[in-house]
């Protein structure tokens, strides 16, 4: 359901020209804990809504990754590069829309730009369920030329209150 909503937003914003939709795969541990890979499920809905294929273009190395929440910005970006590598199928696609659940500092996204380039493709768009704009990851990605769409944008969490950006 949420993937299809995100696909509708991508269509409304006239974001097109993608060969495929891909996602940031979760670790086997997180799949076990959470009962599935939420980014893959969201991406599947986006792909169906846009009528383009869903492809797992990023593969995870067998080694265990550090928990991103426990790392600073530089360590997060290095962690992403050490954990993922382009899957063989990535060479078949040129213009990629990457889906993830949250956008905070943008370090995973920064690492994904490099990985998709290594595969010979271009990351032309990213979609998120939730963007925390006060952490400026979306600003960085947009300045890097990536089209970013988010279903909800949190402007602040001051005083334990969620303040959403209004369209």
Short mmCIF file of N, CA and C in Angstrom, two decimals:
data_model
loop_
_atom_site.label_atom_id
_atom_site.label_comp_id
_atom_site.label_asym_id
_atom_site.label_seq_id
_atom_site.Cartn_x
_atom_site.Cartn_y
_atom_site.Cartn_z
N UNK A 1 0.82 -1.19 0.00
CA UNK A 1 0.00 0.00 0.00
C UNK A 1 0.87 1.27 0.00
N UNK A 2 1.84 1.35 0.90
CA UNK A 2 2.68 2.55 0.98
C UNK A 2 3.54 2.71 -0.28
N UNK A 3 3.98 1.60 -0.84
CA UNK A 3 4.75 1.66 -2.07
C UNK A 3 3.94 2.24 -3.21
N UNK A 4 2.67 1.86 -3.29
CA UNK A 4 1.80 2.40 -4.35
C UNK A 4 1.54 3.89 -4.13
N UNK A 5 1.42 4.31 -2.86
CA UNK A 5 1.26 5.74 -2.58
C UNK A 5 2.51 6.52 -3.02
N UNK A 6 3.67 5.95 -2.74
CA UNK A 6 4.91 6.60 -3.15
C UNK A 6 5.00 6.65 -4.68
N UNK A 7 4.57 5.60 -5.35
CA UNK A 7 4.56 5.60 -6.82
C UNK A 7 3.66 6.71 -7.35
N UNK A 8 2.50 6.92 -6.72
CA UNK A 8 1.60 7.98 -7.16
C UNK A 8 2.24 9.35 -6.99
N UNK A 9 2.99 9.53 -5.91
CA UNK A 9 3.68 10.81 -5.70
C UNK A 9 4.76 11.01 -6.75
N UNK A 10 5.49 9.95 -7.07
CA UNK A 10 6.53 10.04 -8.10
C UNK A 10 5.88 10.43 -9.43
N UNK A 11 4.73 9.83 -9.76
CA UNK A 11 4.02 10.17 -11.00
C UNK A 11 3.55 11.63 -10.99
N UNK A 12 2.99 12.07 -9.86
CA UNK A 12 2.49 13.45 -9.77
C UNK A 12 3.61 14.46 -9.97
N UNK A 13 4.78 14.13 -9.48
CA UNK A 13 5.92 15.04 -9.58
C UNK A 13 6.64 14.89 -10.92
N UNK A 14 6.05 14.08 -11.79
CA UNK A 14 6.58 13.86 -13.14
C UNK A 14 8.02 13.35 -13.13
N UNK A 15 8.30 12.50 -12.16
CA UNK A 15 9.60 11.83 -12.10
C UNK A 15 9.51 10.58 -12.95
N UNK A 16 10.17 10.57 -14.08
CA UNK A 16 10.07 9.43 -14.98
C UNK A 16 11.43 9.12 -15.57
N UNK A 17 11.44 8.11 -16.43
CA UNK A 17 12.67 7.76 -17.13
C UNK A 17 13.49 6.71 -16.41
N UNK A 18 12.90 6.02 -15.46
CA UNK A 18 13.62 4.98 -14.73
C UNK A 18 13.52 3.66 -15.49
N UNK A 19 14.62 2.91 -15.54
CA UNK A 19 14.60 1.57 -16.12
C UNK A 19 14.05 0.55 -15.13
N UNK A 20 14.34 0.80 -13.86
CA UNK A 20 13.93 -0.16 -12.83
C UNK A 20 13.89 0.51 -11.47
N UNK A 21 13.29 -0.21 -10.54
CA UNK A 21 13.25 0.19 -9.13
C UNK A 21 14.12 -0.80 -8.37
N UNK A 22 14.91 -0.29 -7.45
CA UNK A 22 15.68 -1.16 -6.57
C UNK A 22 15.55 -0.66 -5.14
N UNK A 23 16.22 -1.29 -4.22
CA UNK A 23 16.06 -0.98 -2.80
C UNK A 23 17.36 -1.28 -2.06
N UNK A 24 17.43 -0.79 -0.83
CA UNK A 24 18.56 -1.08 0.04
C UNK A 24 18.20 -2.34 0.83
N UNK A 25 18.85 -3.47 0.54
CA UNK A 25 18.46 -4.72 1.21
C UNK A 25 18.83 -4.72 2.70
N UNK A 26 17.96 -5.27 3.49
CA UNK A 26 18.18 -5.39 4.94
C UNK A 26 19.08 -6.59 5.24
N UNK A 27 19.71 -6.52 6.38
CA UNK A 27 20.54 -7.64 6.81
C UNK A 27 19.66 -8.82 7.17
N UNK A 28 20.19 -10.04 7.05
CA UNK A 28 19.40 -11.22 7.45
C UNK A 28 18.90 -11.11 8.90
N UNK A 29 19.72 -10.53 9.76
CA UNK A 29 19.32 -10.36 11.17
C UNK A 29 18.09 -9.45 11.26
N UNK A 30 18.10 -8.32 10.55
CA UNK A 30 16.96 -7.42 10.59
C UNK A 30 15.72 -8.01 9.94
N UNK A 31 15.91 -8.82 8.91
CA UNK A 31 14.77 -9.50 8.29
C UNK A 31 14.13 -10.44 9.31
N UNK A 32 14.96 -11.18 10.06
CA UNK A 32 14.43 -12.07 11.10
C UNK A 32 13.72 -11.29 12.20
N UNK A 33 14.33 -10.23 12.67
CA UNK A 33 13.76 -9.44 13.77
C UNK A 33 12.43 -8.80 13.37
N UNK A 34 12.38 -8.22 12.18
CA UNK A 34 11.22 -7.46 11.75
C UNK A 34 10.24 -8.25 10.89
N UNK A 35 10.60 -9.49 10.59
CA UNK A 35 9.69 -10.35 9.84
C UNK A 35 9.65 -10.08 8.35
N UNK A 36 10.64 -9.37 7.84
CA UNK A 36 10.69 -9.11 6.40
C UNK A 36 11.60 -7.94 6.09
N UNK A 37 11.69 -7.64 4.82
CA UNK A 37 12.52 -6.53 4.35
C UNK A 37 11.58 -5.42 3.90
N UNK A 38 11.35 -4.45 4.77
CA UNK A 38 10.37 -3.40 4.48
C UNK A 38 10.73 -2.59 3.24
N UNK A 39 12.00 -2.33 3.00
CA UNK A 39 12.37 -1.56 1.81
C UNK A 39 12.04 -2.33 0.53
N UNK A 40 12.26 -3.64 0.53
CA UNK A 40 11.91 -4.45 -0.63
C UNK A 40 10.41 -4.44 -0.87
N UNK A 41 9.63 -4.54 0.21
CA UNK A 41 8.17 -4.52 0.07
C UNK A 41 7.67 -3.18 -0.46
N UNK A 42 8.24 -2.09 0.04
CA UNK A 42 7.86 -0.75 -0.44
C UNK A 42 8.25 -0.62 -1.90
N UNK A 43 9.48 -1.03 -2.23
CA UNK A 43 9.97 -0.94 -3.61
C UNK A 43 9.11 -1.75 -4.56
N UNK A 44 8.63 -2.91 -4.12
CA UNK A 44 7.76 -3.74 -4.98
C UNK A 44 6.47 -2.99 -5.31
N UNK A 45 5.91 -2.30 -4.33
CA UNK A 45 4.71 -1.50 -4.58
C UNK A 45 4.98 -0.34 -5.52
N UNK A 46 6.14 0.30 -5.37
CA UNK A 46 6.51 1.41 -6.26
C UNK A 46 6.67 0.89 -7.69
N UNK A 47 7.39 -0.22 -7.85
CA UNK A 47 7.61 -0.80 -9.18
C UNK A 47 6.28 -1.15 -9.83
N UNK A 48 5.39 -1.79 -9.09
CA UNK A 48 4.08 -2.14 -9.64
C UNK A 48 3.30 -0.89 -10.03
N UNK A 49 3.32 0.12 -9.16
CA UNK A 49 2.60 1.36 -9.43
C UNK A 49 3.13 2.12 -10.64
N UNK A 50 4.44 2.01 -10.89
CA UNK A 50 5.04 2.70 -12.04
C UNK A 50 5.09 1.84 -13.30
N UNK A 51 4.83 0.53 -13.12
CA UNK A 51 4.85 -0.37 -14.28
C UNK A 51 6.25 -0.65 -14.80
N UNK A 52 7.24 -0.63 -13.92
CA UNK A 52 8.62 -0.96 -14.30
C UNK A 52 9.13 -2.06 -13.39
N UNK A 53 10.17 -2.79 -13.81
CA UNK A 53 10.62 -3.94 -13.02
C UNK A 53 11.29 -3.56 -11.69
N UNK A 54 11.11 -4.44 -10.72
CA UNK A 54 11.84 -4.37 -9.45
C UNK A 54 13.04 -5.28 -9.60
N UNK A 55 14.23 -4.76 -9.33
CA UNK A 55 15.46 -5.55 -9.46
C UNK A 55 16.33 -5.35 -8.24
N UNK A 56 16.83 -6.45 -7.67
CA UNK A 56 17.77 -6.35 -6.54
C UNK A 56 19.17 -6.02 -7.06
N UNK A 57 19.46 -4.75 -7.26
CA UNK A 57 20.72 -4.36 -7.87
C UNK A 57 21.87 -4.25 -6.87
N UNK A 58 21.56 -4.30 -5.59
CA UNK A 58 22.59 -4.23 -4.57
C UNK A 58 22.60 -5.53 -3.78
N UNK A 59 23.77 -6.07 -3.57
CA UNK A 59 23.91 -7.30 -2.81
C UNK A 59 24.67 -6.99 -1.52
N UNK A 60 24.40 -7.79 -0.52
CA UNK A 60 25.08 -7.60 0.77
C UNK A 60 26.24 -8.59 0.87
N UNK A 61 27.33 -8.11 1.41
CA UNK A 61 28.44 -9.01 1.70
C UNK A 61 28.04 -9.86 2.90
N UNK A 62 28.70 -10.99 3.04
CA UNK A 62 28.37 -11.88 4.15
C UNK A 62 28.77 -11.30 5.50
N UNK A 63 29.77 -10.41 5.49
CA UNK A 63 30.24 -9.89 6.77
C UNK A 63 29.16 -9.05 7.44
N UNK A 64 29.22 -9.03 8.72
CA UNK A 64 28.24 -8.31 9.52
C UNK A 64 28.55 -6.82 9.52
N UNK A 65 27.55 -6.03 9.29
CA UNK A 65 27.71 -4.57 9.27
C UNK A 65 27.48 -4.01 10.66
N UNK A 66 28.13 -2.89 10.91
CA UNK A 66 27.86 -2.17 12.15
C UNK A 66 26.48 -1.54 12.05
N UNK A 67 25.83 -1.36 13.17
CA UNK A 67 24.52 -0.74 13.21
C UNK A 67 24.66 0.74 12.85
N UNK A 68 24.02 1.17 11.76
CA UNK A 68 24.14 2.55 11.28
C UNK A 68 23.78 3.57 12.37
N UNK A 69 22.81 3.23 13.21
CA UNK A 69 22.36 4.18 14.23
C UNK A 69 23.46 4.52 15.23
N UNK A 70 24.47 3.65 15.34
CA UNK A 70 25.53 3.85 16.32
C UNK A 70 26.76 4.56 15.75
N UNK A 71 26.72 4.92 14.46
CA UNK A 71 27.89 5.48 13.79
C UNK A 71 27.71 6.96 13.48
N UNK A 72 28.84 7.67 13.39
CA UNK A 72 28.76 9.06 12.95
C UNK A 72 28.68 9.08 11.43
N UNK A 73 28.57 10.29 10.85
CA UNK A 73 28.32 10.43 9.42
C UNK A 73 29.40 9.78 8.56
N UNK A 74 30.67 10.00 8.87
CA UNK A 74 31.76 9.44 8.08
C UNK A 74 31.76 7.92 8.19
N UNK A 75 31.57 7.41 9.40
CA UNK A 75 31.55 5.96 9.60
C UNK A 75 30.37 5.31 8.89
N UNK A 76 29.23 5.98 8.84
CA UNK A 76 28.05 5.43 8.16
C UNK A 76 28.32 5.23 6.68
N UNK A 77 28.90 6.24 6.05
CA UNK A 77 29.15 6.14 4.61
C UNK A 77 30.14 5.02 4.32
N UNK A 78 31.20 4.91 5.13
CA UNK A 78 32.18 3.83 4.96
C UNK A 78 31.52 2.47 5.19
N UNK A 79 30.65 2.39 6.19
CA UNK A 79 29.95 1.16 6.51
C UNK A 79 29.11 0.68 5.33
N UNK A 80 28.41 1.60 4.67
CA UNK A 80 27.59 1.25 3.51
C UNK A 80 28.46 0.67 2.41
N UNK A 81 29.59 1.33 2.13
CA UNK A 81 30.47 0.86 1.05
C UNK A 81 31.08 -0.50 1.37
N UNK A 82 31.30 -0.78 2.65
CA UNK A 82 31.89 -2.06 3.03
C UNK A 82 30.88 -3.20 3.04
N UNK A 83 29.61 -2.88 3.11
CA UNK A 83 28.58 -3.90 3.26
C UNK A 83 27.95 -4.29 1.93
N UNK A 84 27.76 -3.33 1.01
CA UNK A 84 27.05 -3.59 -0.23
C UNK A 84 28.01 -3.61 -1.41
N UNK A 85 27.59 -4.29 -2.46
CA UNK A 85 28.29 -4.25 -3.74
C UNK A 85 27.24 -4.43 -4.83
N UNK A 86 27.53 -3.96 -6.05
CA UNK A 86 26.55 -4.09 -7.12
C UNK A 86 26.32 -5.55 -7.49
N UNK A 87 25.07 -5.93 -7.61
CA UNK A 87 24.74 -7.28 -8.06
C UNK A 87 25.00 -7.39 -9.55
N UNK A 88 25.16 -8.60 -10.05
CA UNK A 88 25.46 -8.82 -11.48
C UNK A 88 24.39 -8.21 -12.38
N UNK A 89 23.13 -8.25 -11.93
CA UNK A 89 22.02 -7.74 -12.75
C UNK A 89 22.10 -6.24 -12.95
N UNK A 90 22.87 -5.54 -12.13
CA UNK A 90 22.92 -4.08 -12.19
C UNK A 90 23.41 -3.58 -13.55
N UNK A 91 24.23 -4.33 -14.23
CA UNK A 91 24.77 -3.90 -15.52
C UNK A 91 23.69 -3.81 -16.60
N UNK A 92 22.53 -4.43 -16.37
CA UNK A 92 21.46 -4.43 -17.36
C UNK A 92 20.59 -3.17 -17.33
N UNK A 93 20.82 -2.30 -16.36
CA UNK A 93 19.96 -1.14 -16.18
C UNK A 93 20.79 0.14 -16.16
N UNK A 94 20.23 1.23 -16.65
CA UNK A 94 20.97 2.48 -16.76
C UNK A 94 20.45 3.59 -15.86
N UNK A 95 19.14 3.66 -15.66
CA UNK A 95 18.54 4.76 -14.87
C UNK A 95 17.71 4.14 -13.75
N UNK A 96 18.18 4.31 -12.54
CA UNK A 96 17.66 3.56 -11.39
C UNK A 96 16.93 4.48 -10.41
N UNK A 97 15.79 4.01 -9.92
CA UNK A 97 15.07 4.63 -8.82
C UNK A 97 15.28 3.75 -7.60
N UNK A 98 15.91 4.28 -6.56
CA UNK A 98 16.22 3.51 -5.36
C UNK A 98 15.25 3.88 -4.24
N UNK A 99 14.72 2.87 -3.57
CA UNK A 99 13.73 3.06 -2.51
C UNK A 99 14.32 2.63 -1.17
N UNK A 100 14.04 3.42 -0.14
CA UNK A 100 14.41 3.06 1.23
C UNK A 100 13.31 3.59 2.15
N UNK A 101 13.34 3.16 3.40
CA UNK A 101 12.27 3.57 4.30
C UNK A 101 12.49 4.98 4.87
N UNK A 102 13.68 5.26 5.43
CA UNK A 102 13.95 6.54 6.07
C UNK A 102 15.11 7.26 5.40
N UNK A 103 15.02 8.58 5.37
CA UNK A 103 16.12 9.44 4.95
C UNK A 103 16.43 10.37 6.11
N UNK A 104 17.64 10.25 6.64
CA UNK A 104 18.06 11.13 7.73
C UNK A 104 19.25 11.96 7.26
N UNK A 105 20.45 11.51 7.54
CA UNK A 105 21.66 12.23 7.14
C UNK A 105 22.03 12.00 5.68
N UNK A 106 21.46 10.99 5.07
CA UNK A 106 21.71 10.72 3.66
C UNK A 106 22.96 9.90 3.40
N UNK A 107 23.59 9.37 4.44
CA UNK A 107 24.83 8.64 4.23
C UNK A 107 24.64 7.34 3.47
N UNK A 108 23.55 6.65 3.72
CA UNK A 108 23.28 5.43 2.94
C UNK A 108 23.07 5.83 1.48
N UNK A 109 22.33 6.89 1.25
CA UNK A 109 22.09 7.35 -0.11
C UNK A 109 23.37 7.76 -0.82
N UNK A 110 24.25 8.44 -0.11
CA UNK A 110 25.53 8.85 -0.69
C UNK A 110 26.33 7.62 -1.13
N UNK A 111 26.35 6.62 -0.27
CA UNK A 111 27.05 5.38 -0.61
C UNK A 111 26.40 4.66 -1.78
N UNK A 112 25.07 4.71 -1.87
CA UNK A 112 24.35 4.03 -2.96
C UNK A 112 24.64 4.69 -4.30
N UNK A 113 24.80 6.02 -4.33
CA UNK A 113 25.13 6.72 -5.57
C UNK A 113 26.41 6.11 -6.15
N UNK A 114 27.41 5.95 -5.30
CA UNK A 114 28.70 5.39 -5.74
C UNK A 114 28.56 3.95 -6.21
N UNK A 115 27.78 3.15 -5.48
CA UNK A 115 27.63 1.74 -5.84
C UNK A 115 26.90 1.57 -7.18
N UNK A 116 25.88 2.36 -7.40
CA UNK A 116 25.15 2.26 -8.66
C UNK A 116 26.06 2.70 -9.81
N UNK A 117 26.89 3.72 -9.59
CA UNK A 117 27.86 4.14 -10.61
C UNK A 117 28.84 3.02 -10.92
N UNK A 118 29.32 2.32 -9.89
CA UNK A 118 30.24 1.20 -10.09
C UNK A 118 29.62 0.15 -11.01
N UNK A 119 28.32 0.02 -10.95
CA UNK A 119 27.62 -0.97 -11.77
C UNK A 119 27.39 -0.48 -13.19
N UNK A 120 27.75 0.78 -13.46
CA UNK A 120 27.58 1.32 -14.80
C UNK A 120 26.22 1.95 -15.02
N UNK A 121 25.48 2.19 -13.95
CA UNK A 121 24.15 2.80 -14.06
C UNK A 121 24.18 4.18 -13.39
N UNK A 122 23.04 4.87 -13.46
CA UNK A 122 22.92 6.18 -12.85
C UNK A 122 21.75 6.16 -11.88
N UNK A 123 21.99 6.61 -10.67
CA UNK A 123 20.92 6.73 -9.68
C UNK A 123 20.26 8.09 -9.93
N UNK A 124 19.09 8.08 -10.56
CA UNK A 124 18.45 9.33 -10.94
C UNK A 124 17.33 9.73 -9.99
N UNK A 125 16.93 8.83 -9.11
CA UNK A 125 15.88 9.16 -8.16
C UNK A 125 15.93 8.28 -6.94
N UNK A 126 15.46 8.84 -5.83
CA UNK A 126 15.34 8.07 -4.59
C UNK A 126 13.98 8.39 -3.98
N UNK A 127 13.35 7.37 -3.42
CA UNK A 127 12.06 7.55 -2.78
C UNK A 127 12.11 7.01 -1.36
N UNK A 128 11.46 7.73 -0.46
CA UNK A 128 11.46 7.37 0.95
C UNK A 128 10.05 7.50 1.52
N UNK A 129 9.76 6.68 2.52
CA UNK A 129 8.50 6.88 3.23
C UNK A 129 8.59 8.13 4.08
N UNK A 130 9.70 8.26 4.83
CA UNK A 130 9.85 9.37 5.77
C UNK A 130 11.21 10.01 5.60
N UNK A 131 11.21 11.32 5.49
CA UNK A 131 12.43 12.11 5.42
C UNK A 131 12.49 13.03 6.63
N UNK A 132 13.61 13.01 7.33
CA UNK A 132 13.82 13.92 8.46
C UNK A 132 14.63 15.10 7.93
N UNK A 133 13.92 16.17 7.51
CA UNK A 133 14.59 17.28 6.82
C UNK A 133 15.57 18.02 7.72
N UNK A 134 15.38 17.97 9.02
CA UNK A 134 16.28 18.67 9.93
C UNK A 134 17.66 18.01 10.00
N UNK A 135 17.80 16.83 9.41
CA UNK A 135 19.11 16.17 9.36
C UNK A 135 19.80 16.38 8.01
N UNK A 136 19.14 17.03 7.07
CA UNK A 136 19.71 17.56 5.82
C UNK A 136 20.22 16.53 4.81
N UNK A 137 19.90 15.26 4.96
CA UNK A 137 20.29 14.27 3.96
C UNK A 137 19.63 14.53 2.62
N UNK A 138 18.36 14.93 2.65
CA UNK A 138 17.65 15.24 1.42
C UNK A 138 18.27 16.42 0.69
N UNK A 139 18.72 17.42 1.45
CA UNK A 139 19.38 18.58 0.84
C UNK A 139 20.62 18.14 0.07
N UNK A 140 21.42 17.29 0.71
CA UNK A 140 22.65 16.82 0.06
C UNK A 140 22.32 16.06 -1.23
N UNK A 141 21.38 15.13 -1.15
CA UNK A 141 21.05 14.31 -2.33
C UNK A 141 20.50 15.17 -3.46
N UNK A 142 19.64 16.12 -3.13
CA UNK A 142 19.09 17.01 -4.17
C UNK A 142 20.20 17.85 -4.81
N UNK A 143 21.13 18.35 -4.00
CA UNK A 143 22.25 19.13 -4.53
C UNK A 143 23.15 18.27 -5.41
N UNK A 144 23.17 16.96 -5.16
CA UNK A 144 23.97 16.04 -5.97
C UNK A 144 23.24 15.66 -7.26
N UNK A 145 22.06 16.24 -7.49
CA UNK A 145 21.33 15.99 -8.73
C UNK A 145 20.38 14.81 -8.68
N UNK A 146 20.15 14.28 -7.49
CA UNK A 146 19.23 13.15 -7.32
C UNK A 146 17.83 13.70 -7.06
N UNK A 147 16.85 13.21 -7.81
CA UNK A 147 15.46 13.61 -7.55
C UNK A 147 14.98 12.80 -6.34
N UNK A 148 14.53 13.48 -5.30
CA UNK A 148 14.11 12.83 -4.05
C UNK A 148 12.62 13.07 -3.83
N UNK A 149 11.89 11.98 -3.56
CA UNK A 149 10.48 12.06 -3.20
C UNK A 149 10.30 11.36 -1.85
N UNK A 150 9.52 11.98 -0.98
CA UNK A 150 9.22 11.41 0.33
C UNK A 150 7.73 11.54 0.60
N UNK A 151 7.13 10.49 1.15
CA UNK A 151 5.71 10.56 1.48
C UNK A 151 5.45 11.54 2.61
N UNK A 152 6.30 11.54 3.60
CA UNK A 152 6.16 12.46 4.73
C UNK A 152 7.52 13.05 5.04
N UNK A 153 7.52 14.35 5.36
CA UNK A 153 8.77 15.02 5.72
C UNK A 153 8.60 15.60 7.12
N UNK A 154 9.45 15.13 8.02
CA UNK A 154 9.44 15.63 9.40
C UNK A 154 10.37 16.82 9.47
N UNK A 155 9.83 17.98 9.83
CA UNK A 155 10.64 19.19 9.94
C UNK A 155 11.37 19.26 11.27
N UNK A 156 10.72 18.78 12.34
CA UNK A 156 11.38 18.81 13.64
C UNK A 156 10.75 17.81 14.59
N UNK A 157 11.52 17.50 15.62
CA UNK A 157 11.04 16.66 16.72
C UNK A 157 11.23 17.40 18.04
N UNK A 158 11.19 18.73 17.97
CA UNK A 158 11.40 19.57 19.16
C UNK A 158 10.32 19.31 20.19
N UNK A 159 10.73 19.31 21.44
CA UNK A 159 9.82 19.12 22.58
C UNK A 159 8.99 17.85 22.43
N UNK A 160 9.60 16.82 21.83
CA UNK A 160 8.94 15.52 21.63
C UNK A 160 7.65 15.63 20.81
N UNK A 161 7.59 16.63 19.94
CA UNK A 161 6.45 16.82 19.06
C UNK A 161 6.90 16.64 17.62
N UNK A 162 6.17 15.84 16.86
CA UNK A 162 6.49 15.65 15.45
C UNK A 162 5.83 16.78 14.66
N UNK A 163 6.66 17.55 13.95
CA UNK A 163 6.15 18.61 13.09
C UNK A 163 6.40 18.21 11.65
N UNK A 164 5.31 17.97 10.91
CA UNK A 164 5.39 17.56 9.51
C UNK A 164 5.38 18.78 8.60
N UNK A 165 6.13 18.67 7.50
CA UNK A 165 6.10 19.71 6.47
C UNK A 165 4.79 19.59 5.73
N UNK A 166 4.16 20.72 5.47
CA UNK A 166 2.91 20.71 4.71
C UNK A 166 3.22 20.95 3.25
N UNK A 167 2.50 20.26 2.36
CA UNK A 167 2.72 20.42 0.90
C UNK A 167 2.34 21.77 0.43
#
